[in-house]
C-alpha positions as CSV (number, residue, x, y, z in Angstrom):
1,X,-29.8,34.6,50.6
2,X,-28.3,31.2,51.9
3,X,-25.9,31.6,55.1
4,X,-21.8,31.2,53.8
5,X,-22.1,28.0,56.2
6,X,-24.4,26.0,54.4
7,X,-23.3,27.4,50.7
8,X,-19.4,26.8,52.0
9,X,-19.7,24.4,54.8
10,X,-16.5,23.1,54.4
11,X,-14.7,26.3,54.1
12,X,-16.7,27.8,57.0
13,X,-15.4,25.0,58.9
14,X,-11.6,25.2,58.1
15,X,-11.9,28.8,58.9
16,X,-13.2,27.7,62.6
17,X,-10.8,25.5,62.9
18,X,-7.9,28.0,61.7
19,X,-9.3,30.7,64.2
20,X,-9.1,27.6,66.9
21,X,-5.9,26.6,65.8
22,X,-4.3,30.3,65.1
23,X,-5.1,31.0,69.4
24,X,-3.5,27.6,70.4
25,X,-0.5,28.1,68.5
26,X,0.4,31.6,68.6
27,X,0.0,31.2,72.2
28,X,2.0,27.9,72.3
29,X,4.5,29.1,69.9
30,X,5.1,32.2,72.2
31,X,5.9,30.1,75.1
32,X,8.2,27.7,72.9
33,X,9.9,31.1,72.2
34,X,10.7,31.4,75.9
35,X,11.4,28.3,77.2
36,X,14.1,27.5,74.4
37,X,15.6,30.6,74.1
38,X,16.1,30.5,78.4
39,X,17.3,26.9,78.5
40,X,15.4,24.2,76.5
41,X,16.5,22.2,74.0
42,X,13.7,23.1,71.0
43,X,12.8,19.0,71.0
44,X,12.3,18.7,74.7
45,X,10.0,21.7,74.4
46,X,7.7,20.4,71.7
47,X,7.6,17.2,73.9
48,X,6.8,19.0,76.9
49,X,4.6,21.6,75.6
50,X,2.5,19.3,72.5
51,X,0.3,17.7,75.1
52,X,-0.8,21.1,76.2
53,X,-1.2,22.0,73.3
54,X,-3.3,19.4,71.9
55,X,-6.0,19.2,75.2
56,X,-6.4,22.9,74.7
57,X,-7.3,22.3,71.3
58,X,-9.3,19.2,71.4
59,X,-12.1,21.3,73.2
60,X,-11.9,24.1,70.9
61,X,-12.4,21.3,67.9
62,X,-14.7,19.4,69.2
63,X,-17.6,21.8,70.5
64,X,-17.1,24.9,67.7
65,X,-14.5,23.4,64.9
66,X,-16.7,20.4,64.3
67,X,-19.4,20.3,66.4
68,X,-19.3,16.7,67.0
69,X,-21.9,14.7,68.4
70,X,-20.7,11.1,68.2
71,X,-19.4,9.2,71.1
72,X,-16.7,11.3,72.9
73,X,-14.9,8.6,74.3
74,X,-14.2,7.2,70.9
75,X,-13.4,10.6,69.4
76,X,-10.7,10.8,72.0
77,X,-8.9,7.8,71.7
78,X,-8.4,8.5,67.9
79,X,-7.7,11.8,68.9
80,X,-4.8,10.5,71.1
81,X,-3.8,8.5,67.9
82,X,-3.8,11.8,65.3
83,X,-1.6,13.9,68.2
84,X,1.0,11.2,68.6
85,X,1.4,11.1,64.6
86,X,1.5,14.7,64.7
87,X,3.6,15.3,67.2
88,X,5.9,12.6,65.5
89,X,5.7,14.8,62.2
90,X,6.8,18.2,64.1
91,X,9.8,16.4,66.2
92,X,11.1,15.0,62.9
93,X,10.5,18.5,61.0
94,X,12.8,20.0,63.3
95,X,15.2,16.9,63.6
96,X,16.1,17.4,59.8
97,X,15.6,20.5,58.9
98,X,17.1,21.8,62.2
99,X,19.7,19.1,63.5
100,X,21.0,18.4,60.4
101,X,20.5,21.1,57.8
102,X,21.1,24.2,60.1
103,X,18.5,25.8,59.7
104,X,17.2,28.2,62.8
105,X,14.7,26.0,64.9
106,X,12.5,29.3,65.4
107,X,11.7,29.4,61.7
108,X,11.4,25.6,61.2
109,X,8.9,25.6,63.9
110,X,6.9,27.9,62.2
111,X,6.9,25.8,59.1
112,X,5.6,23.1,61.5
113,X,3.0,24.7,62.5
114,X,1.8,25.3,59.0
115,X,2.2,21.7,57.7
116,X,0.9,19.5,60.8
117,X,-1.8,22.3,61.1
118,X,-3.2,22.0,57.8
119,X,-2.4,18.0,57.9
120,X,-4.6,17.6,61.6
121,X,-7.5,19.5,59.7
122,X,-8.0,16.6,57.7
123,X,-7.1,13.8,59.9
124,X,-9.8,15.1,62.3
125,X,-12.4,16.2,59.6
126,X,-12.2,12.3,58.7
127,X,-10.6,10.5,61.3
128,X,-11.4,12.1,64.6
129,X,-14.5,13.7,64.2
130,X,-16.5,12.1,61.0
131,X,-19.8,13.2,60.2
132,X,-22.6,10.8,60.9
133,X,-22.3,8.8,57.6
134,X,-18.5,7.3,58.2
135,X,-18.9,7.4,62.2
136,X,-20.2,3.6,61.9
137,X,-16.2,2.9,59.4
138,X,-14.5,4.2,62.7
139,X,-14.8,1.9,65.9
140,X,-11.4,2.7,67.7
């Protein structure tokens, strides 16, 4: 019998990623807990805490996630690219639905989690870390 990762090898892969991404951000989410609920603002602590976050992770995605084995260099810069859109996303998730709809910033970060999460698998499935046949497209 064939191994799930070559029958399903996409879904083997977003299920590394998920366990990649579920350590980084329960752990990330846990300290956004604390730091806003002693004294940050919930934006400044996405700000402070995203870049963390997302060097943590880019190890985790490159090695096991996707196993990548183009140039890193490259991979990192639009890595760098895929984080600053992402970050973009959450801060304006939690402008709107926070700021100016009311709701409870805890919550709306946890809906951020969810969408930028399952928006970065694909950016870096295609984008950040391609497989061999679009690496050649993708010469940022």
């Amino acid at each position: 019998m064939k191994s799930l990762s070559i029958q399903f090898p996409g879904l083997y892969q977003f299920v590394r990623y998920g366990l990649v991404g579920a350590i980084n951000n329960l752990l990330g989410y846990l300290i956004y807990l604390l730091v806003t609920f002693l004294w940050l603002d919930p934006k400044v602590a996405i700000t402070i805490f995203y870049p963390v976050g997302a060097i943590t992770a880019y190890f985790g995605h490159l090695k096991y996630s996707f196993s990548y084995a183009g140039k890193k260099r490259n991979a990192l810069m639009r890595y760098i690219i895929t984080y600053l859109f992402s970050y973009g996303v959450n801060y304006m998730l939690l402008f709107l639905l926070s700021d100016l709809l009311g709701f409870p910033h805890q919550a709306v970060q946890v809906l951020a989690i969810l969408v930028v999460g399952n928006l970065l698998f694909f950016m870096l499935k295609y984008f950040v870390f391609p497989t061999k046949e679009r690496r050649d497209d993708l010469r940022i």
